């Protein structure tokens, strides 16, 4: 009898509990970061390549440019609960990367001048639209947020769900500032393969740590020194260029590098350019063929760098063989970084970038 009474009281309390009601706000009109040029016409709002390039670049490159890696939206709200509802173009999956990293969303908030992780919006097991809760039981303080878009899919419509009595507005500050961004060109490692969630790609980690916009132009399997990408990069107001293309280039393809740099120099004669060596694959310890190829490509890059450096004092080279450690624990498959790999790369890159930028 006592148990029945307790159950009845619990059910009655639940029946009388206030129902949460939400409204969804499309974030498309809030400030974006991670796109160049910022005013370019786009096929979809979170694309990384402008429409003007659609018919002039390789199809594979265009399709990857629609992936929203590194693109983020800033806003502020006092909602005590935050949700997301969103759609992606492809809704596909891979066997070595989490669905959250591929097509999920990541939310951070600014607290005492530092960005802290709030929560991820996890995609459903079935084809979207997707809906997920970031966090509940906030204290109702008006906070600034940054919302990271999917790394390996193309964000289409993205909405933030807030409680009906909450306010959502433009951000109260420009964190990170959008002047003099760091523009990073590269491969799947730059695009974010295989971060567990969108905020863990190294370009976004460094953006939060340095309070500077980073523009992610990583193209999985396709960082092959396409000159059209150099021309796009040259349209930015970059404070630094990072070229991390080596894993996708054969030795012969590396001969395109001097022309790629020359294109960047048209509008940026003195902007620092940092060349990254090929990160050591963990299996290179045992795979003699792969180890030989990596060494040969790194040696060729050094030759090109030393020749460029003779006439260009603002070009730099960083060996990458120790960027993610030597314990072979920083990847998911011997090549692509886990979150540990991205953290290690960020920690090792940070002092180098600060030194080049004079920070």
CSV table of C-alpha atoms in Angstrom, one decimal:
chain,number,residue,atom,x,y,z
A,1,UNK,CA,0.0,0.0,0.0
A,2,UNK,CA,2.8,2.4,0.9
A,3,UNK,CA,4.6,1.7,-2.4
A,4,UNK,CA,1.4,2.4,-4.4
A,5,UNK,CA,1.0,5.7,-2.5
A,6,UNK,CA,4.5,6.8,-3.3
A,7,UNK,CA,4.2,5.9,-7.0
A,8,UNK,CA,0.9,7.8,-7.1
A,9,UNK,CA,2.5,10.9,-5.6
A,10,UNK,CA,5.4,10.7,-8.1
A,11,UNK,CA,3.0,10.4,-11.0
A,12,UNK,CA,1.0,13.3,-9.7
A,13,UNK,CA,4.1,15.4,-9.3
A,14,UNK,CA,5.2,14.6,-12.9
A,15,UNK,CA,1.7,15.5,-14.2
A,16,UNK,CA,1.9,18.9,-12.5
A,17,UNK,CA,5.5,19.6,-13.6
A,18,UNK,CA,5.7,22.6,-16.0
A,19,UNK,CA,6.1,21.7,-19.6
A,20,UNK,CA,9.2,23.2,-21.4
A,21,UNK,CA,8.3,24.9,-24.6
A,22,UNK,CA,11.0,25.9,-27.1
A,23,UNK,CA,11.3,28.1,-30.1
A,24,UNK,CA,13.9,27.4,-32.8
A,25,UNK,CA,15.9,30.2,-34.3
A,26,UNK,CA,17.9,29.9,-37.6
A,27,UNK,CA,21.5,30.9,-36.9
A,28,UNK,CA,22.2,31.9,-40.6
A,29,UNK,CA,22.1,35.6,-39.9
A,30,UNK,CA,24.4,35.5,-36.9
A,31,UNK,CA,28.1,36.3,-37.5
A,32,UNK,CA,30.1,33.5,-39.2
A,33,UNK,CA,33.8,32.8,-38.9
A,34,UNK,CA,36.0,30.5,-41.0
A,35,UNK,CA,35.0,31.6,-44.6
A,36,UNK,CA,36.8,33.6,-47.3
A,37,UNK,CA,36.0,36.0,-48.7
A,38,UNK,CA,33.3,36.7,-46.1
A,39,UNK,CA,31.1,38.5,-48.5
A,40,UNK,CA,31.3,35.9,-51.3
A,41,UNK,CA,28.1,34.3,-52.7
A,42,UNK,CA,27.8,30.7,-51.5
A,43,UNK,CA,25.7,27.8,-52.7
A,44,UNK,CA,25.0,26.9,-49.1
A,45,UNK,CA,25.5,29.2,-46.1
A,46,UNK,CA,28.2,27.2,-44.4
A,47,UNK,CA,30.3,26.3,-47.5
A,48,UNK,CA,34.0,27.0,-47.5
A,49,UNK,CA,34.3,27.7,-51.3
A,50,UNK,CA,32.4,30.5,-53.1
A,51,UNK,CA,30.0,29.8,-55.9
A,52,UNK,CA,32.5,31.5,-58.3
A,53,UNK,CA,34.8,28.5,-58.1
A,54,UNK,CA,32.2,25.8,-58.8
A,55,UNK,CA,32.8,25.4,-62.5
A,56,UNK,CA,36.6,26.1,-62.5
A,57,UNK,CA,37.9,23.6,-59.9
A,58,UNK,CA,38.0,19.8,-59.7
A,59,UNK,CA,34.7,18.2,-58.8
A,60,UNK,CA,36.2,16.4,-55.8
A,61,UNK,CA,37.6,19.6,-54.5
A,62,UNK,CA,34.3,21.4,-54.9
A,63,UNK,CA,32.4,18.7,-53.1
A,64,UNK,CA,34.8,18.8,-50.2
A,65,UNK,CA,34.6,22.6,-50.1
A,66,UNK,CA,31.0,22.2,-49.2
A,67,UNK,CA,32.0,20.4,-46.0
A,68,UNK,CA,31.7,23.0,-43.3
A,69,UNK,CA,35.0,22.2,-41.4
A,70,UNK,CA,36.1,25.1,-39.2
A,71,UNK,CA,33.0,27.2,-40.0
A,72,UNK,CA,31.3,28.5,-36.9
A,73,UNK,CA,28.5,30.9,-35.8
A,74,UNK,CA,28.6,33.2,-32.8
A,75,UNK,CA,25.6,34.4,-30.8
A,76,UNK,CA,24.5,35.0,-27.2
A,77,UNK,CA,21.5,33.8,-25.2
A,78,UNK,CA,20.3,33.5,-21.6
A,79,UNK,CA,18.3,30.2,-22.2
A,80,UNK,CA,18.6,27.7,-19.4
A,81,UNK,CA,18.5,24.9,-21.9
A,82,UNK,CA,19.9,24.7,-25.4
A,83,UNK,CA,19.0,22.4,-28.2
A,84,UNK,CA,19.8,22.1,-31.9
A,85,UNK,CA,17.8,21.1,-35.0
A,86,UNK,CA,19.8,20.8,-38.2
A,87,UNK,CA,20.1,19.3,-41.6
A,88,UNK,CA,23.2,18.1,-43.6
A,89,UNK,CA,23.5,17.5,-47.3
A,90,UNK,CA,24.9,13.9,-47.4
A,91,UNK,CA,24.1,12.3,-44.0
A,92,UNK,CA,26.8,9.7,-44.6
A,93,UNK,CA,29.1,7.9,-42.2
A,94,UNK,CA,32.7,6.5,-42.1
A,95,UNK,CA,34.1,3.5,-40.3
A,96,UNK,CA,36.9,5.4,-38.6
A,97,UNK,CA,35.2,8.7,-37.5
A,98,UNK,CA,32.4,9.4,-35.1
A,99,UNK,CA,29.0,10.6,-36.4
A,100,UNK,CA,29.4,13.7,-34.1
A,101,UNK,CA,32.6,14.7,-35.8
A,102,UNK,CA,31.3,14.0,-39.3
A,103,UNK,CA,27.9,15.6,-39.1
A,104,UNK,CA,27.3,16.8,-35.6
A,105,UNK,CA,27.6,20.2,-33.9
A,106,UNK,CA,29.8,21.5,-31.1
A,107,UNK,CA,29.0,24.4,-28.7
A,108,UNK,CA,31.4,26.4,-26.6
A,109,UNK,CA,30.8,29.4,-24.3
A,110,UNK,CA,33.0,32.3,-23.3
A,111,UNK,CA,33.8,32.5,-19.6
A,112,UNK,CA,36.3,35.0,-18.2
A,113,UNK,CA,37.9,35.4,-21.5
A,114,UNK,CA,38.3,31.7,-22.2
A,115,UNK,CA,36.3,29.3,-24.4
A,116,UNK,CA,34.9,26.3,-22.6
A,117,UNK,CA,33.1,23.2,-24.1
A,118,UNK,CA,29.4,23.1,-23.4
A,119,UNK,CA,28.1,20.1,-25.2
A,120,UNK,CA,27.7,18.4,-28.6
A,121,UNK,CA,24.6,17.9,-30.7
A,122,UNK,CA,24.6,14.3,-31.7
A,123,UNK,CA,23.0,13.2,-35.0
A,124,UNK,CA,20.4,10.6,-35.0
A,125,UNK,CA,20.9,7.1,-36.3
A,126,UNK,CA,18.5,7.7,-39.2
A,127,UNK,CA,18.6,10.3,-41.9
A,128,UNK,CA,17.9,13.8,-40.6
A,129,UNK,CA,16.7,16.4,-39.9
A,130,UNK,CA,18.5,15.8,-36.6
A,131,UNK,CA,17.6,17.1,-33.2
A,132,UNK,CA,19.7,17.0,-30.0
A,133,UNK,CA,20.1,18.8,-26.7
A,134,UNK,CA,23.4,20.5,-25.9
A,135,UNK,CA,22.9,21.2,-22.2
A,136,UNK,CA,20.2,21.7,-19.5
A,137,UNK,CA,19.9,23.4,-16.2
A,138,UNK,CA,21.9,26.5,-17.0
A,139,UNK,CA,21.6,29.5,-14.6
A,140,UNK,CA,20.0,31.9,-17.0
A,141,UNK,CA,23.1,34.2,-17.4
A,142,UNK,CA,23.4,35.9,-20.8
A,143,UNK,CA,26.4,34.2,-22.4
A,144,UNK,CA,28.3,34.3,-25.7
A,145,UNK,CA,28.5,31.1,-27.6
A,146,UNK,CA,30.4,29.7,-30.6
A,147,UNK,CA,28.7,26.9,-32.6
A,148,UNK,CA,31.0,24.7,-34.7
A,149,UNK,CA,29.5,23.1,-37.9
A,150,UNK,CA,30.2,19.5,-39.1
A,151,UNK,CA,33.7,18.6,-40.3
A,152,UNK,CA,32.9,16.0,-43.0
A,153,UNK,CA,29.4,16.9,-44.1
A,154,UNK,CA,27.7,20.0,-45.4
A,155,UNK,CA,25.6,21.9,-42.9
A,156,UNK,CA,22.4,23.2,-44.5
A,157,UNK,CA,19.7,24.6,-42.2
A,158,UNK,CA,20.9,25.0,-38.6
A,159,UNK,CA,18.6,26.2,-35.8
A,160,UNK,CA,19.2,26.7,-32.1
A,161,UNK,CA,16.4,25.8,-29.7
A,162,UNK,CA,15.9,28.1,-26.7
A,163,UNK,CA,13.2,28.2,-24.1
A,164,UNK,CA,10.3,30.4,-25.0
A,165,UNK,CA,11.0,33.0,-22.4
A,166,UNK,CA,14.7,33.3,-23.3
A,167,UNK,CA,16.5,35.9,-25.5
A,168,UNK,CA,18.9,35.2,-28.3
A,169,UNK,CA,20.9,38.0,-29.8
A,170,UNK,CA,24.1,39.1,-31.7
A,171,UNK,CA,27.3,38.3,-29.8
A,172,UNK,CA,28.4,41.0,-27.3
A,173,UNK,CA,32.0,41.0,-28.5
A,174,UNK,CA,34.3,40.0,-31.4
A,175,UNK,CA,35.9,36.9,-30.0
A,176,UNK,CA,37.8,35.8,-32.0
A,177,UNK,CA,38.5,39.0,-34.0
A,178,UNK,CA,38.2,38.5,-37.7
A,179,UNK,CA,41.1,40.7,-38.8
A,180,UNK,CA,44.3,39.0,-39.9
A,181,UNK,CA,43.1,35.4,-39.7
A,182,UNK,CA,45.4,32.4,-40.0
A,183,UNK,CA,44.5,30.6,-43.2
A,184,UNK,CA,45.4,26.9,-43.2
A,185,UNK,CA,45.6,24.9,-46.4
A,186,UNK,CA,45.9,21.1,-46.2
A,187,UNK,CA,44.6,17.6,-46.3
A,188,UNK,CA,42.2,15.4,-44.2
A,189,UNK,CA,44.4,16.2,-41.2
A,190,UNK,CA,43.5,19.9,-41.6
A,191,UNK,CA,39.9,19.2,-42.4
A,192,UNK,CA,39.5,17.3,-39.1
A,193,UNK,CA,39.9,13.6,-39.8
A,194,UNK,CA,39.3,12.0,-37.4
A,195,UNK,CA,38.2,14.3,-34.5
A,196,UNK,CA,35.5,13.0,-32.2
A,197,UNK,CA,33.6,16.3,-32.5
A,198,UNK,CA,33.9,19.5,-34.6
A,199,UNK,CA,35.6,21.7,-32.0
A,200,UNK,CA,38.6,19.4,-31.7
A,201,UNK,CA,40.1,20.0,-35.2
A,202,UNK,CA,43.5,21.7,-34.6
A,203,UNK,CA,42.5,24.9,-36.4
A,204,UNK,CA,39.6,25.4,-34.0
A,205,UNK,CA,41.6,24.5,-30.9
A,206,UNK,CA,44.2,27.1,-31.8
A,207,UNK,CA,41.6,29.7,-32.7
A,208,UNK,CA,40.2,29.4,-29.2
A,209,UNK,CA,43.6,29.4,-27.5
A,210,UNK,CA,45.0,32.4,-29.6
A,211,UNK,CA,41.7,34.4,-29.8
A,212,UNK,CA,42.3,34.6,-33.6
A,213,UNK,CA,40.2,33.5,-36.5
A,214,UNK,CA,41.5,30.4,-38.3
A,215,UNK,CA,40.2,29.6,-41.8
A,216,UNK,CA,40.2,25.8,-42.5
A,217,UNK,CA,40.9,25.0,-46.1
A,218,UNK,CA,41.6,21.3,-45.6
A,219,UNK,CA,40.4,19.0,-48.3
A,220,UNK,CA,40.5,15.3,-47.5
A,221,UNK,CA,42.7,13.5,-50.0
A,222,UNK,CA,42.9,16.6,-52.2
A,223,UNK,CA,45.5,18.9,-50.8
A,224,UNK,CA,47.3,18.9,-54.1
A,225,UNK,CA,48.4,22.5,-54.5
A,226,UNK,CA,45.5,23.6,-56.8
A,227,UNK,CA,46.3,27.1,-57.9
A,228,UNK,CA,42.7,28.2,-57.6
A,229,UNK,CA,42.9,27.6,-53.9
A,230,UNK,CA,46.0,29.8,-53.7
A,231,UNK,CA,44.1,32.5,-55.5
A,232,UNK,CA,41.2,32.2,-53.0
A,233,UNK,CA,43.6,32.3,-50.1
A,234,UNK,CA,45.1,35.5,-51.5
A,235,UNK,CA,41.8,37.2,-51.3
A,236,UNK,CA,41.8,37.1,-47.5
A,237,UNK,CA,43.3,39.6,-45.1
A,238,UNK,CA,45.6,36.8,-43.8
A,239,UNK,CA,48.1,37.4,-41.0
A,240,UNK,CA,49.7,34.0,-41.6
A,241,UNK,CA,49.4,31.2,-44.1
A,242,UNK,CA,50.0,27.6,-43.1
A,243,UNK,CA,50.5,25.0,-45.9
A,244,UNK,CA,50.0,21.4,-44.6
A,245,UNK,CA,49.7,19.7,-48.0
A,246,UNK,CA,52.5,17.2,-48.1
A,247,UNK,CA,50.5,14.0,-47.2
A,248,UNK,CA,48.4,14.4,-50.4
A,249,UNK,CA,51.4,15.3,-52.7
A,250,UNK,CA,53.7,13.0,-54.6
A,251,UNK,CA,57.3,14.3,-55.0
A,252,UNK,CA,56.5,15.4,-58.6
A,253,UNK,CA,53.4,17.2,-57.4
A,254,UNK,CA,55.5,19.2,-54.9
A,255,UNK,CA,57.0,21.0,-57.9
A,256,UNK,CA,53.8,23.1,-57.9
A,257,UNK,CA,54.7,24.6,-54.6
A,258,UNK,CA,56.8,27.6,-55.8
A,259,UNK,CA,54.0,28.7,-58.1
A,260,UNK,CA,51.5,28.3,-55.3
A,261,UNK,CA,53.6,30.5,-53.1
A,262,UNK,CA,54.0,33.0,-56.0
A,263,UNK,CA,50.3,33.3,-56.3
A,264,UNK,CA,49.9,34.0,-52.5
A,265,UNK,CA,52.6,36.7,-52.8
A,266,UNK,CA,50.7,38.7,-55.4
A,267,UNK,CA,48.5,40.3,-52.6
A,268,UNK,CA,50.6,39.2,-49.6
A,269,UNK,CA,54.3,40.1,-50.4
A,270,UNK,CA,55.3,40.0,-46.7
A,271,UNK,CA,52.7,37.8,-45.0
A,272,UNK,CA,54.4,34.9,-43.2
A,273,UNK,CA,54.0,31.5,-44.8
A,274,UNK,CA,54.7,28.4,-42.7
A,275,UNK,CA,55.4,25.1,-44.5
A,276,UNK,CA,54.6,21.9,-42.5
A,277,UNK,CA,56.5,18.7,-43.1
A,278,UNK,CA,54.7,15.4,-43.4
A,279,UNK,CA,53.5,14.2,-40.0
A,280,UNK,CA,55.0,10.8,-39.3
A,281,UNK,CA,52.5,8.0,-39.8
A,282,UNK,CA,52.6,5.6,-36.8
A,283,UNK,CA,53.1,2.6,-39.0
A,284,UNK,CA,56.3,4.1,-40.5
A,285,UNK,CA,58.0,2.6,-37.5
A,286,UNK,CA,57.5,-0.8,-39.1
A,287,UNK,CA,56.4,-0.2,-42.8
A,288,UNK,CA,59.7,0.4,-44.6
A,289,UNK,CA,58.1,1.4,-47.9
A,290,UNK,CA,55.9,4.1,-46.2
A,291,UNK,CA,58.8,5.3,-44.1
A,292,UNK,CA,60.9,5.8,-47.2
A,293,UNK,CA,58.2,7.7,-49.0
A,294,UNK,CA,57.7,10.0,-46.1
A,295,UNK,CA,61.4,10.7,-45.7
A,296,UNK,CA,61.7,11.4,-49.5
A,297,UNK,CA,58.8,13.8,-49.5
A,298,UNK,CA,60.1,15.7,-46.5
A,299,UNK,CA,63.5,15.9,-48.0
A,300,UNK,CA,62.1,17.3,-51.2
A,301,UNK,CA,60.0,19.9,-49.3
A,302,UNK,CA,63.1,21.0,-47.5
A,303,UNK,CA,65.0,21.5,-50.8
A,304,UNK,CA,62.1,23.6,-52.2
A,305,UNK,CA,61.9,25.6,-48.9
A,306,UNK,CA,65.6,26.4,-48.9
A,307,UNK,CA,65.5,27.7,-52.4
A,308,UNK,CA,62.4,29.8,-51.7
A,309,UNK,CA,64.0,31.2,-48.5
A,310,UNK,CA,66.9,32.7,-50.5
A,311,UNK,CA,64.6,35.4,-51.8
A,312,UNK,CA,61.7,35.2,-49.3
A,313,UNK,CA,62.6,36.0,-45.7
A,314,UNK,CA,59.0,35.5,-44.5
A,315,UNK,CA,58.8,31.8,-45.3
A,316,UNK,CA,59.3,29.2,-42.6
A,317,UNK,CA,59.5,25.4,-42.4
A,318,UNK,CA,58.5,23.2,-39.4
A,319,UNK,CA,59.4,19.5,-39.4
A,320,UNK,CA,56.2,17.6,-38.4
A,321,UNK,CA,57.7,14.2,-37.5
A,322,UNK,CA,57.3,14.9,-33.7
A,323,UNK,CA,54.2,17.1,-33.7
A,324,UNK,CA,51.9,14.4,-32.3
A,325,UNK,CA,54.5,12.5,-30.2
A,326,UNK,CA,56.5,9.3,-30.8
A,327,UNK,CA,54.4,6.8,-28.7
A,328,UNK,CA,52.2,5.9,-31.7
A,329,UNK,CA,49.0,6.6,-29.7
A,330,UNK,CA,47.8,9.8,-31.4
A,331,UNK,CA,45.9,8.4,-34.4
A,332,UNK,CA,42.8,6.2,-35.1
A,333,UNK,CA,44.4,4.3,-38.0
A,334,UNK,CA,48.0,5.2,-38.1
A,335,UNK,CA,47.4,8.3,-40.3
A,336,UNK,CA,44.4,10.4,-39.1
A,337,UNK,CA,44.5,12.1,-35.7
A,338,UNK,CA,42.4,11.3,-32.7
A,339,UNK,CA,41.6,14.1,-30.3
A,340,UNK,CA,44.9,13.3,-28.6
A,341,UNK,CA,46.7,13.9,-31.8
A,342,UNK,CA,44.9,17.2,-32.5
A,343,UNK,CA,45.7,18.4,-28.9
A,344,UNK,CA,49.4,17.4,-29.3
A,345,UNK,CA,49.6,19.1,-32.6
A,346,UNK,CA,48.0,22.3,-31.2
A,347,UNK,CA,50.3,22.3,-28.2
A,348,UNK,CA,53.4,22.0,-30.4
A,349,UNK,CA,52.2,24.5,-33.0
A,350,UNK,CA,51.2,27.2,-30.6
A,351,UNK,CA,54.6,28.5,-29.6
A,352,UNK,CA,55.8,28.4,-33.2
A,353,UNK,CA,52.8,30.5,-34.4
A,354,UNK,CA,53.2,32.9,-31.5
A,355,UNK,CA,56.8,33.4,-32.4
A,356,UNK,CA,56.1,34.0,-36.1
A,357,UNK,CA,53.3,36.4,-35.3
A,358,UNK,CA,55.2,38.2,-32.6
A,359,UNK,CA,52.6,37.4,-29.9
